[in-house]
């Protein structure tokens, strides 16, 4: 199978919203009047971002999911994406499920594949996603203010827990492992929540590198600090069967690969945030608040700051 056969068979579909899709030198996008384009790129490399054994259908889903998650964090509506693919060989048995996983999620979000590049090489997948957001309304990392609540959607830490099982460092009952593995291999980008938070959230980011790190980005960009409650953070881990307290905190605080949203909002919006989340059938939890004093503090049940060693991955070393 040549490069053009691969493109024609697996990655060419009729353009819908875009004036021009796959097949020309450029694709054309037509954002609606008054909208800004939100653009984000993620590169996934075999061995570093995914295991070589992962089911290609799930991999296709995940590659787009991590990009849609960036649009969600900005409150942008998905429009289109491009796919740059480096493949060791053109294997239809791999390409067919990969493209189904990818395009299935794309269709669910009305996000069209409009172009890309295909080349022989080590397996890597680079997607650039385009979304639109009303001018001036994108959710940024820089808007958190002292007194704002800190919120997190869904669950955190389960993806990393599955990875630790794959690495042989942790054992889990099989139902718990399957639940955690789904979080690792099939993350759900919180696109609807991101849209619903426009005008409510003062700042937002998606959690790809772990809560401490990604909330840290919001804090630095906003020039503020935060206090979060260990108990609330621990409760973000969905899979609890066979996981100790210290591990639960470490996983939820610094696990990574979650693709949830961490966001801040003024306390007067608490009810509206809950309503917005309920409308998109996504759970949200308040885990702390923004303070003027820079840095991230994690408090125990008595309100005392924990040393962050408690949340490190020494448990798994
Ligand atoms: P060029 O040489 O002008 O970069 P290519 O020959 O690489 O164009 O690609 C031909 C067409 O196929 C282009 O429209 C390109 O965007 C599209 N394309 C290439 N690879 C992919 C892919 N993996 N997915 C979607 N479209 C692709
Ligand atoms: Mg090319």
PDB file of N, CA and C in Angstrom, residues 99-188:
ATOM      1  N   UNK A  99      -8.109   4.302  12.283  1.00  0.00           N
ATOM      2  CA  UNK A  99      -8.904   5.377  11.687  1.00  0.00           C
ATOM      3  C   UNK A  99     -10.338   5.349  12.205  1.00  0.00           C
ATOM      4  N   UNK A 100     -10.853   4.161  12.503  1.00  0.00           N
ATOM      5  CA  UNK A 100     -12.216   4.093  13.064  1.00  0.00           C
ATOM      6  C   UNK A 100     -12.293   4.757  14.435  1.00  0.00           C
ATOM      7  N   UNK A 101     -11.300   4.483  15.274  1.00  0.00           N
ATOM      8  CA  UNK A 101     -11.267   5.102  16.609  1.00  0.00           C
ATOM      9  C   UNK A 101     -11.141   6.613  16.510  1.00  0.00           C
ATOM     10  N   UNK A 102     -10.273   7.036  15.613  1.00  0.00           N
ATOM     11  CA  UNK A 102     -10.012   8.467  15.419  1.00  0.00           C
ATOM     12  C   UNK A 102     -11.250   9.184  14.879  1.00  0.00           C
ATOM     13  N   UNK A 103     -11.799   8.640  13.785  1.00  0.00           N
ATOM     14  CA  UNK A 103     -12.898   9.333  13.107  1.00  0.00           C
ATOM     15  C   UNK A 103     -14.213   9.194  13.873  1.00  0.00           C
ATOM     16  N   UNK A 104     -14.327   8.133  14.659  1.00  0.00           N
ATOM     17  CA  UNK A 104     -15.518   7.976  15.505  1.00  0.00           C
ATOM     18  C   UNK A 104     -15.617   9.124  16.499  1.00  0.00           C
ATOM     19  N   UNK A 105     -14.502   9.414  17.171  1.00  0.00           N
ATOM     20  CA  UNK A 105     -14.507  10.521  18.132  1.00  0.00           C
ATOM     21  C   UNK A 105     -14.666  11.858  17.400  1.00  0.00           C
ATOM     22  N   UNK A 106     -14.037  11.958  16.221  1.00  0.00           N
ATOM     23  CA  UNK A 106     -14.146  13.189  15.426  1.00  0.00           C
ATOM     24  C   UNK A 106     -15.612  13.460  15.094  1.00  0.00           C
ATOM     25  N   UNK A 107     -16.325  12.431  14.643  1.00  0.00           N
ATOM     26  CA  UNK A 107     -17.736  12.591  14.284  1.00  0.00           C
ATOM     27  C   UNK A 107     -18.573  12.981  15.499  1.00  0.00           C
ATOM     28  N   UNK A 108     -18.248  12.379  16.642  1.00  0.00           N
ATOM     29  CA  UNK A 108     -19.019  12.672  17.852  1.00  0.00           C
ATOM     30  C   UNK A 108     -18.912  14.148  18.217  1.00  0.00           C
ATOM     31  N   UNK A 109     -17.827  14.804  17.781  1.00  0.00           N
ATOM     32  CA  UNK A 109     -17.633  16.220  18.106  1.00  0.00           C
ATOM     33  C   UNK A 109     -17.769  17.129  16.889  1.00  0.00           C
ATOM     34  N   UNK A 110     -18.206  16.582  15.765  1.00  0.00           N
ATOM     35  CA  UNK A 110     -18.343  17.404  14.557  1.00  0.00           C
ATOM     36  C   UNK A 110     -17.022  18.043  14.159  1.00  0.00           C
ATOM     37  N   UNK A 111     -15.928  17.314  14.338  1.00  0.00           N
ATOM     38  CA  UNK A 111     -14.588  17.848  14.064  1.00  0.00           C
ATOM     39  C   UNK A 111     -14.032  17.110  12.839  1.00  0.00           C
ATOM     40  N   UNK A 112     -13.864  17.822  11.735  1.00  0.00           N
ATOM     41  CA  UNK A 112     -13.509  17.167  10.466  1.00  0.00           C
ATOM     42  C   UNK A 112     -12.008  17.006  10.295  1.00  0.00           C
ATOM     43  N   UNK A 113     -11.601  15.884   9.700  1.00  0.00           N
ATOM     44  CA  UNK A 113     -10.209  15.695   9.290  1.00  0.00           C
ATOM     45  C   UNK A 113     -10.038  16.378   7.933  1.00  0.00           C
ATOM     46  N   UNK A 114      -9.232  17.433   7.875  1.00  0.00           N
ATOM     47  CA  UNK A 114      -9.142  18.217   6.641  1.00  0.00           C
ATOM     48  C   UNK A 114      -7.789  18.103   5.938  1.00  0.00           C
ATOM     49  N   UNK A 115      -6.838  17.386   6.524  1.00  0.00           N
ATOM     50  CA  UNK A 115      -5.549  17.274   5.852  1.00  0.00           C
ATOM     51  C   UNK A 115      -4.527  16.628   6.746  1.00  0.00           C
ATOM     52  N   UNK A 116      -3.292  16.549   6.247  1.00  0.00           N
ATOM     53  CA  UNK A 116      -2.251  15.946   7.051  1.00  0.00           C
ATOM     54  C   UNK A 116      -1.037  15.611   6.229  1.00  0.00           C
ATOM     55  N   UNK A 117      -0.257  14.692   6.737  1.00  0.00           N
ATOM     56  CA  UNK A 117       0.917  14.226   6.024  1.00  0.00           C
ATOM     57  C   UNK A 117       1.143  12.789   6.447  1.00  0.00           C
ATOM     58  N   UNK A 118       1.622  11.961   5.503  1.00  0.00           N
ATOM     59  CA  UNK A 118       1.825  10.550   5.785  1.00  0.00           C
ATOM     60  C   UNK A 118       3.212  10.166   5.309  1.00  0.00           C
ATOM     61  N   UNK A 119       3.983   9.544   6.190  1.00  0.00           N
ATOM     62  CA  UNK A 119       5.348   9.203   5.828  1.00  0.00           C
ATOM     63  C   UNK A 119       5.778   7.914   6.527  1.00  0.00           C
ATOM     64  N   UNK A 120       6.785   7.243   5.973  1.00  0.00           N
ATOM     65  CA  UNK A 120       7.302   6.033   6.612  1.00  0.00           C
ATOM     66  C   UNK A 120       8.318   6.423   7.675  1.00  0.00           C
ATOM     67  N   UNK A 121       8.237   5.744   8.831  1.00  0.00           N
ATOM     68  CA  UNK A 121       9.168   6.054   9.923  1.00  0.00           C
ATOM     69  C   UNK A 121       8.672   5.415  11.200  1.00  0.00           C
ATOM     70  N   UNK A 122       9.331   5.684  12.322  1.00  0.00           N
ATOM     71  CA  UNK A 122       8.861   5.145  13.608  1.00  0.00           C
ATOM     72  C   UNK A 122       7.441   5.646  13.875  1.00  0.00           C
ATOM     73  N   UNK A 123       6.616   4.843  14.541  1.00  0.00           N
ATOM     74  CA  UNK A 123       5.216   5.233  14.746  1.00  0.00           C
ATOM     75  C   UNK A 123       5.105   6.501  15.601  1.00  0.00           C
ATOM     76  N   UNK A 124       4.578   7.544  14.995  1.00  0.00           N
ATOM     77  CA  UNK A 124       4.258   8.748  15.758  1.00  0.00           C
ATOM     78  C   UNK A 124       3.063   9.421  15.102  1.00  0.00           C
ATOM     79  N   UNK A 125       2.315  10.118  15.910  1.00  0.00           N
ATOM     80  CA  UNK A 125       1.042  10.674  15.464  1.00  0.00           C
ATOM     81  C   UNK A 125       0.962  12.108  15.963  1.00  0.00           C
ATOM     82  N   UNK A 126       0.864  13.033  15.034  1.00  0.00           N
ATOM     83  CA  UNK A 126       0.794  14.440  15.426  1.00  0.00           C
ATOM     84  C   UNK A 126      -0.501  15.028  14.882  1.00  0.00           C
ATOM     85  N   UNK A 127      -1.324  15.519  15.790  1.00  0.00           N
ATOM     86  CA  UNK A 127      -2.602  16.123  15.401  1.00  0.00           C
ATOM     87  C   UNK A 127      -2.595  17.602  15.754  1.00  0.00           C
ATOM     88  N   UNK A 128      -3.062  18.401  14.816  1.00  0.00           N
ATOM     89  CA  UNK A 128      -3.321  19.813  15.107  1.00  0.00           C
ATOM     90  C   UNK A 128      -4.819  20.023  15.002  1.00  0.00           C
ATOM     91  N   UNK A 129      -5.375  20.592  16.032  1.00  0.00           N
ATOM     92  CA  UNK A 129      -6.820  20.758  16.075  1.00  0.00           C
ATOM     93  C   UNK A 129      -7.160  22.249  16.011  1.00  0.00           C
ATOM     94  N   UNK A 130      -8.267  22.543  15.341  1.00  0.00           N
ATOM     95  CA  UNK A 130      -8.738  23.921  15.203  1.00  0.00           C
ATOM     96  C   UNK A 130     -10.142  24.014  15.792  1.00  0.00           C
ATOM     97  N   UNK A 131     -10.347  25.039  16.611  1.00  0.00           N
ATOM     98  CA  UNK A 131     -11.670  25.245  17.171  1.00  0.00           C
ATOM     99  C   UNK A 131     -12.046  26.700  17.022  1.00  0.00           C
ATOM    100  N   UNK A 132     -13.276  27.026  17.344  1.00  0.00           N
ATOM    101  CA  UNK A 132     -13.641  28.440  17.303  1.00  0.00           C
ATOM    102  C   UNK A 132     -14.279  28.868  18.610  1.00  0.00           C
ATOM    103  N   UNK A 133     -14.014  30.124  18.935  1.00  0.00           N
ATOM    104  CA  UNK A 133     -14.493  30.676  20.198  1.00  0.00           C
ATOM    105  C   UNK A 133     -14.825  32.160  19.946  1.00  0.00           C
ATOM    106  N   UNK A 134     -15.930  32.646  20.500  1.00  0.00           N
ATOM    107  CA  UNK A 134     -16.257  34.061  20.291  1.00  0.00           C
ATOM    108  C   UNK A 134     -15.082  34.939  20.737  1.00  0.00           C
ATOM    109  N   UNK A 135     -14.767  35.931  19.922  1.00  0.00           N
ATOM    110  CA  UNK A 135     -13.610  36.788  20.200  1.00  0.00           C
ATOM    111  C   UNK A 135     -13.622  37.284  21.642  1.00  0.00           C
ATOM    112  N   UNK A 136     -12.494  37.100  22.314  1.00  0.00           N
ATOM    113  CA  UNK A 136     -12.354  37.597  23.683  1.00  0.00           C
ATOM    114  C   UNK A 136     -12.917  36.686  24.760  1.00  0.00           C
ATOM    115  N   UNK A 137     -13.541  35.561  24.363  1.00  0.00           N
ATOM    116  CA  UNK A 137     -14.188  34.714  25.384  1.00  0.00           C
ATOM    117  C   UNK A 137     -13.437  33.427  25.710  1.00  0.00           C
ATOM    118  N   UNK A 138     -12.277  33.217  25.085  1.00  0.00           N
ATOM    119  CA  UNK A 138     -11.522  31.985  25.371  1.00  0.00           C
ATOM    120  C   UNK A 138     -11.154  31.937  26.851  1.00  0.00           C
ATOM    121  N   UNK A 139     -11.217  30.743  27.440  1.00  0.00           N
ATOM    122  CA  UNK A 139     -10.772  30.551  28.824  1.00  0.00           C
ATOM    123  C   UNK A 139      -9.247  30.503  28.810  1.00  0.00           C
ATOM    124  N   UNK A 140      -8.629  31.313  29.633  1.00  0.00           N
ATOM    125  CA  UNK A 140      -7.164  31.376  29.664  1.00  0.00           C
ATOM    126  C   UNK A 140      -6.639  30.867  31.011  1.00  0.00           C
ATOM    127  N   UNK A 141      -5.341  30.650  31.065  1.00  0.00           N
ATOM    128  CA  UNK A 141      -4.736  30.222  32.332  1.00  0.00           C
ATOM    129  C   UNK A 141      -4.502  31.409  33.258  1.00  0.00           C
ATOM    130  N   UNK A 142      -4.599  32.590  32.735  1.00  0.00           N
ATOM    131  CA  UNK A 142      -4.099  33.768  33.448  1.00  0.00           C
ATOM    132  C   UNK A 142      -5.139  34.518  34.267  1.00  0.00           C
ATOM    133  N   UNK A 143      -6.373  34.018  34.356  1.00  0.00           N
ATOM    134  CA  UNK A 143      -7.430  34.847  34.961  1.00  0.00           C
ATOM    135  C   UNK A 143      -7.789  34.548  36.404  1.00  0.00           C
ATOM    136  N   UNK A 144      -7.066  33.638  37.087  1.00  0.00           N
ATOM    137  CA  UNK A 144      -7.450  33.284  38.468  1.00  0.00           C
ATOM    138  C   UNK A 144      -7.176  34.436  39.421  1.00  0.00           C
ATOM    139  N   UNK A 145      -8.109  34.681  40.348  1.00  0.00           N
ATOM    140  CA  UNK A 145      -7.980  35.778  41.305  1.00  0.00           C
ATOM    141  C   UNK A 145      -8.144  35.258  42.732  1.00  0.00           C
ATOM    142  N   UNK A 146      -7.448  35.880  43.721  1.00  0.00           N
ATOM    143  CA  UNK A 146      -7.602  35.461  45.115  1.00  0.00           C
ATOM    144  C   UNK A 146      -9.075  35.414  45.502  1.00  0.00           C
ATOM    145  N   UNK A 147      -9.452  34.353  46.205  1.00  0.00           N
ATOM    146  CA  UNK A 147     -10.848  34.180  46.600  1.00  0.00           C
ATOM    147  C   UNK A 147     -11.615  33.248  45.682  1.00  0.00           C
ATOM    148  N   UNK A 148     -11.124  33.040  44.453  1.00  0.00           N
ATOM    149  CA  UNK A 148     -11.802  32.109  43.532  1.00  0.00           C
ATOM    150  C   UNK A 148     -11.750  30.679  44.081  1.00  0.00           C
ATOM    151  N   UNK A 149     -12.757  29.907  43.776  1.00  0.00           N
ATOM    152  CA  UNK A 149     -12.740  28.471  44.057  1.00  0.00           C
ATOM    153  C   UNK A 149     -11.889  27.758  43.007  1.00  0.00           C
ATOM    154  N   UNK A 150     -11.280  26.640  43.424  1.00  0.00           N
ATOM    155  CA  UNK A 150     -10.580  25.760  42.474  1.00  0.00           C
ATOM    156  C   UNK A 150     -11.446  24.515  42.283  1.00  0.00           C
ATOM    157  N   UNK A 151     -11.747  24.209  41.038  1.00  0.00           N
ATOM    158  CA  UNK A 151     -12.614  23.075  40.691  1.00  0.00           C
ATOM    159  C   UNK A 151     -11.870  22.093  39.794  1.00  0.00           C
ATOM    160  N   UNK A 152     -12.294  20.822  39.850  1.00  0.00           N
ATOM    161  CA  UNK A 152     -11.770  19.811  38.926  1.00  0.00           C
ATOM    162  C   UNK A 152     -12.945  18.988  38.414  1.00  0.00           C
ATOM    163  N   UNK A 153     -12.946  18.651  37.133  1.00  0.00           N
ATOM    164  CA  UNK A 153     -13.996  17.796  36.577  1.00  0.00           C
ATOM    165  C   UNK A 153     -13.604  16.324  36.726  1.00  0.00           C
ATOM    166  N   UNK A 154     -14.615  15.467  36.704  1.00  0.00           N
ATOM    167  CA  UNK A 154     -14.408  14.019  36.588  1.00  0.00           C
ATOM    168  C   UNK A 154     -13.494  13.425  37.631  1.00  0.00           C
ATOM    169  N   UNK A 155     -12.591  12.557  37.204  1.00  0.00           N
ATOM    170  CA  UNK A 155     -11.709  11.866  38.143  1.00  0.00           C
ATOM    171  C   UNK A 155     -10.261  12.026  37.714  1.00  0.00           C
ATOM    172  N   UNK A 156      -9.366  11.947  38.684  1.00  0.00           N
ATOM    173  CA  UNK A 156      -7.928  12.128  38.428  1.00  0.00           C
ATOM    174  C   UNK A 156      -7.134  10.966  39.025  1.00  0.00           C
ATOM    175  N   UNK A 157      -6.098  10.558  38.336  1.00  0.00           N
ATOM    176  CA  UNK A 157      -5.155   9.589  38.905  1.00  0.00           C
ATOM    177  C   UNK A 157      -5.354   8.172  38.395  1.00  0.00           C
ATOM    178  N   UNK A 158      -6.540   7.889  37.859  1.00  0.00           N
ATOM    179  CA  UNK A 158      -6.841   6.520  37.442  1.00  0.00           C
ATOM    180  C   UNK A 158      -5.989   6.085  36.253  1.00  0.00           C
ATOM    181  N   UNK A 159      -5.723   7.017  35.340  1.00  0.00           N
ATOM    182  CA  UNK A 159      -4.911   6.671  34.165  1.00  0.00           C
ATOM    183  C   UNK A 159      -3.499   6.265  34.603  1.00  0.00           C
ATOM    184  N   UNK A 160      -2.937   7.048  35.515  1.00  0.00           N
ATOM    185  CA  UNK A 160      -1.591   6.734  36.001  1.00  0.00           C
ATOM    186  C   UNK A 160      -1.582   5.408  36.770  1.00  0.00           C
ATOM    187  N   UNK A 161      -2.664   5.160  37.482  1.00  0.00           N
ATOM    188  CA  UNK A 161      -2.771   3.893  38.210  1.00  0.00           C
ATOM    189  C   UNK A 161      -2.690   2.725  37.231  1.00  0.00           C
ATOM    190  N   UNK A 162      -3.402   2.827  36.121  1.00  0.00           N
ATOM    191  CA  UNK A 162      -3.355   1.754  35.105  1.00  0.00           C
ATOM    192  C   UNK A 162      -1.938   1.602  34.558  1.00  0.00           C
ATOM    193  N   UNK A 163      -1.270   2.722  34.328  1.00  0.00           N
ATOM    194  CA  UNK A 163       0.100   2.671  33.807  1.00  0.00           C
ATOM    195  C   UNK A 163       1.018   1.946  34.793  1.00  0.00           C
ATOM    196  N   UNK A 164       0.833   2.210  36.090  1.00  0.00           N
ATOM    197  CA  UNK A 164       1.661   1.545  37.094  1.00  0.00           C
ATOM    198  C   UNK A 164       1.396   0.042  37.127  1.00  0.00           C
ATOM    199  N   UNK A 165       0.159  -0.356  36.826  1.00  0.00           N
ATOM    200  CA  UNK A 165      -0.144  -1.790  36.749  1.00  0.00           C
ATOM    201  C   UNK A 165       0.582  -2.387  35.537  1.00  0.00           C
ATOM    202  N   UNK A 166       0.507  -1.681  34.381  1.00  0.00           N
ATOM    203  CA  UNK A 166       1.219  -2.162  33.182  1.00  0.00           C
ATOM    204  C   UNK A 166       2.715  -2.288  33.458  1.00  0.00           C
ATOM    205  N   UNK A 167       3.249  -1.377  34.279  1.00  0.00           N
ATOM    206  CA  UNK A 167       4.681  -1.410  34.583  1.00  0.00           C
ATOM    207  C   UNK A 167       5.024  -2.474  35.612  1.00  0.00           C
ATOM    208  N   UNK A 168       3.990  -3.112  36.170  1.00  0.00           N
ATOM    209  CA  UNK A 168       4.223  -4.184  37.133  1.00  0.00           C
ATOM    210  C   UNK A 168       4.558  -3.669  38.524  1.00  0.00           C
ATOM    211  N   UNK A 169       4.297  -2.393  38.806  1.00  0.00           N
ATOM    212  CA  UNK A 169       4.635  -1.843  40.123  1.00  0.00           C
ATOM    213  C   UNK A 169       3.470  -1.926  41.096  1.00  0.00           C
ATOM    214  N   UNK A 170       2.263  -2.126  40.567  1.00  0.00           N
ATOM    215  CA  UNK A 170       1.062  -2.161  41.392  1.00  0.00           C
ATOM    216  C   UNK A 170       0.202  -3.310  40.896  1.00  0.00           C
ATOM    217  N   UNK A 171      -0.518  -3.958  41.808  1.00  0.00           N
ATOM    218  CA  UNK A 171      -1.484  -4.978  41.402  1.00  0.00           C
ATOM    219  C   UNK A 171      -2.884  -4.479  41.737  1.00  0.00           C
ATOM    220  N   UNK A 172      -3.865  -4.816  40.914  1.00  0.00           N
ATOM    221  CA  UNK A 172      -5.245  -4.388  41.159  1.00  0.00           C
ATOM    222  C   UNK A 172      -6.186  -5.535  40.860  1.00  0.00           C
ATOM    223  N   UNK A 173      -7.340  -5.582  41.561  1.00  0.00           N
ATOM    224  CA  UNK A 173      -8.392  -6.528  41.160  1.00  0.00           C
ATOM    225  C   UNK A 173      -8.794  -6.240  39.710  1.00  0.00           C
ATOM    226  N   UNK A 174      -9.244  -7.252  38.970  1.00  0.00           N
ATOM    227  CA  UNK A 174      -9.374  -7.073  37.523  1.00  0.00           C
ATOM    228  C   UNK A 174     -10.433  -6.041  37.119  1.00  0.00           C
ATOM    229  N   UNK A 175     -11.545  -5.945  37.857  1.00  0.00           N
ATOM    230  CA  UNK A 175     -12.559  -4.939  37.492  1.00  0.00           C
ATOM    231  C   UNK A 175     -11.991  -3.531  37.686  1.00  0.00           C
ATOM    232  N   UNK A 176     -11.227  -3.357  38.771  1.00  0.00           N
ATOM    233  CA  UNK A 176     -10.616  -2.049  39.044  1.00  0.00           C
ATOM    234  C   UNK A 176      -9.603  -1.717  37.951  1.00  0.00           C
ATOM    235  N   UNK A 177      -8.836  -2.717  37.544  1.00  0.00           N
ATOM    236  CA  UNK A 177      -7.847  -2.483  36.491  1.00  0.00           C
ATOM    237  C   UNK A 177      -8.524  -2.076  35.185  1.00  0.00           C
ATOM    238  N   UNK A 178      -9.616  -2.751  34.821  1.00  0.00           N
ATOM    239  CA  UNK A 178     -10.316  -2.413  33.577  1.00  0.00           C
ATOM    240  C   UNK A 178     -10.838  -0.973  33.615  1.00  0.00           C
ATOM    241  N   UNK A 179     -11.362  -0.563  34.760  1.00  0.00           N
ATOM    242  CA  UNK A 179     -11.873   0.812  34.887  1.00  0.00           C
ATOM    243  C   UNK A 179     -10.730   1.814  34.727  1.00  0.00           C
ATOM    244  N   UNK A 180      -9.616   1.534  35.373  1.00  0.00           N
ATOM    245  CA  UNK A 180      -8.463   2.439  35.298  1.00  0.00           C
ATOM    246  C   UNK A 180      -7.899   2.450  33.877  1.00  0.00           C
ATOM    247  N   UNK A 181      -7.857   1.291  33.265  1.00  0.00           N
ATOM    248  CA  UNK A 181      -7.322   1.172  31.917  1.00  0.00           C
ATOM    249  C   UNK A 181      -8.157   1.956  30.894  1.00  0.00           C
ATOM    250  N   UNK A 182      -9.473   1.955  31.105  1.00  0.00           N
ATOM    251  CA  UNK A 182     -10.334   2.764  30.229  1.00  0.00           C
ATOM    252  C   UNK A 182      -9.998   4.239  30.332  1.00  0.00           C
ATOM    253  N   UNK A 183      -9.689   4.674  31.520  1.00  0.00           N
ATOM    254  CA  UNK A 183      -9.326   6.083  31.715  1.00  0.00           C
ATOM    255  C   UNK A 183      -8.006   6.396  31.011  1.00  0.00           C
ATOM    256  N   UNK A 184      -7.087   5.436  31.018  1.00  0.00           N
ATOM    257  CA  UNK A 184      -5.789   5.643  30.363  1.00  0.00           C
ATOM    258  C   UNK A 184      -5.932   5.615  28.842  1.00  0.00           C
ATOM    259  N   UNK A 185      -6.683   4.662  28.345  1.00  0.00           N
ATOM    260  CA  UNK A 185      -6.698   4.416  26.895  1.00  0.00           C
ATOM    261  C   UNK A 185      -7.826   5.132  26.166  1.00  0.00           C
ATOM    262  N   UNK A 186      -8.880   5.514  26.883  1.00  0.00           N
ATOM    263  CA  UNK A 186     -10.012   6.168  26.220  1.00  0.00           C
ATOM    264  C   UNK A 186     -10.479   7.383  27.004  1.00  0.00           C
ATOM    265  N   UNK A 187      -9.624   8.369  27.170  1.00  0.00           N
ATOM    266  CA  UNK A 187     -10.053   9.543  27.937  1.00  0.00           C
ATOM    267  C   UNK A 187     -11.203  10.279  27.237  1.00  0.00           C
ATOM    268  N   UNK A 188     -12.032  10.927  28.039  1.00  0.00           N
ATOM    269  CA  UNK A 188     -13.173  11.689  27.524  1.00  0.00           C
ATOM    270  C   UNK A 188     -12.839  13.172  27.573  1.00  0.00           C
TER     271      UNK A 188
END
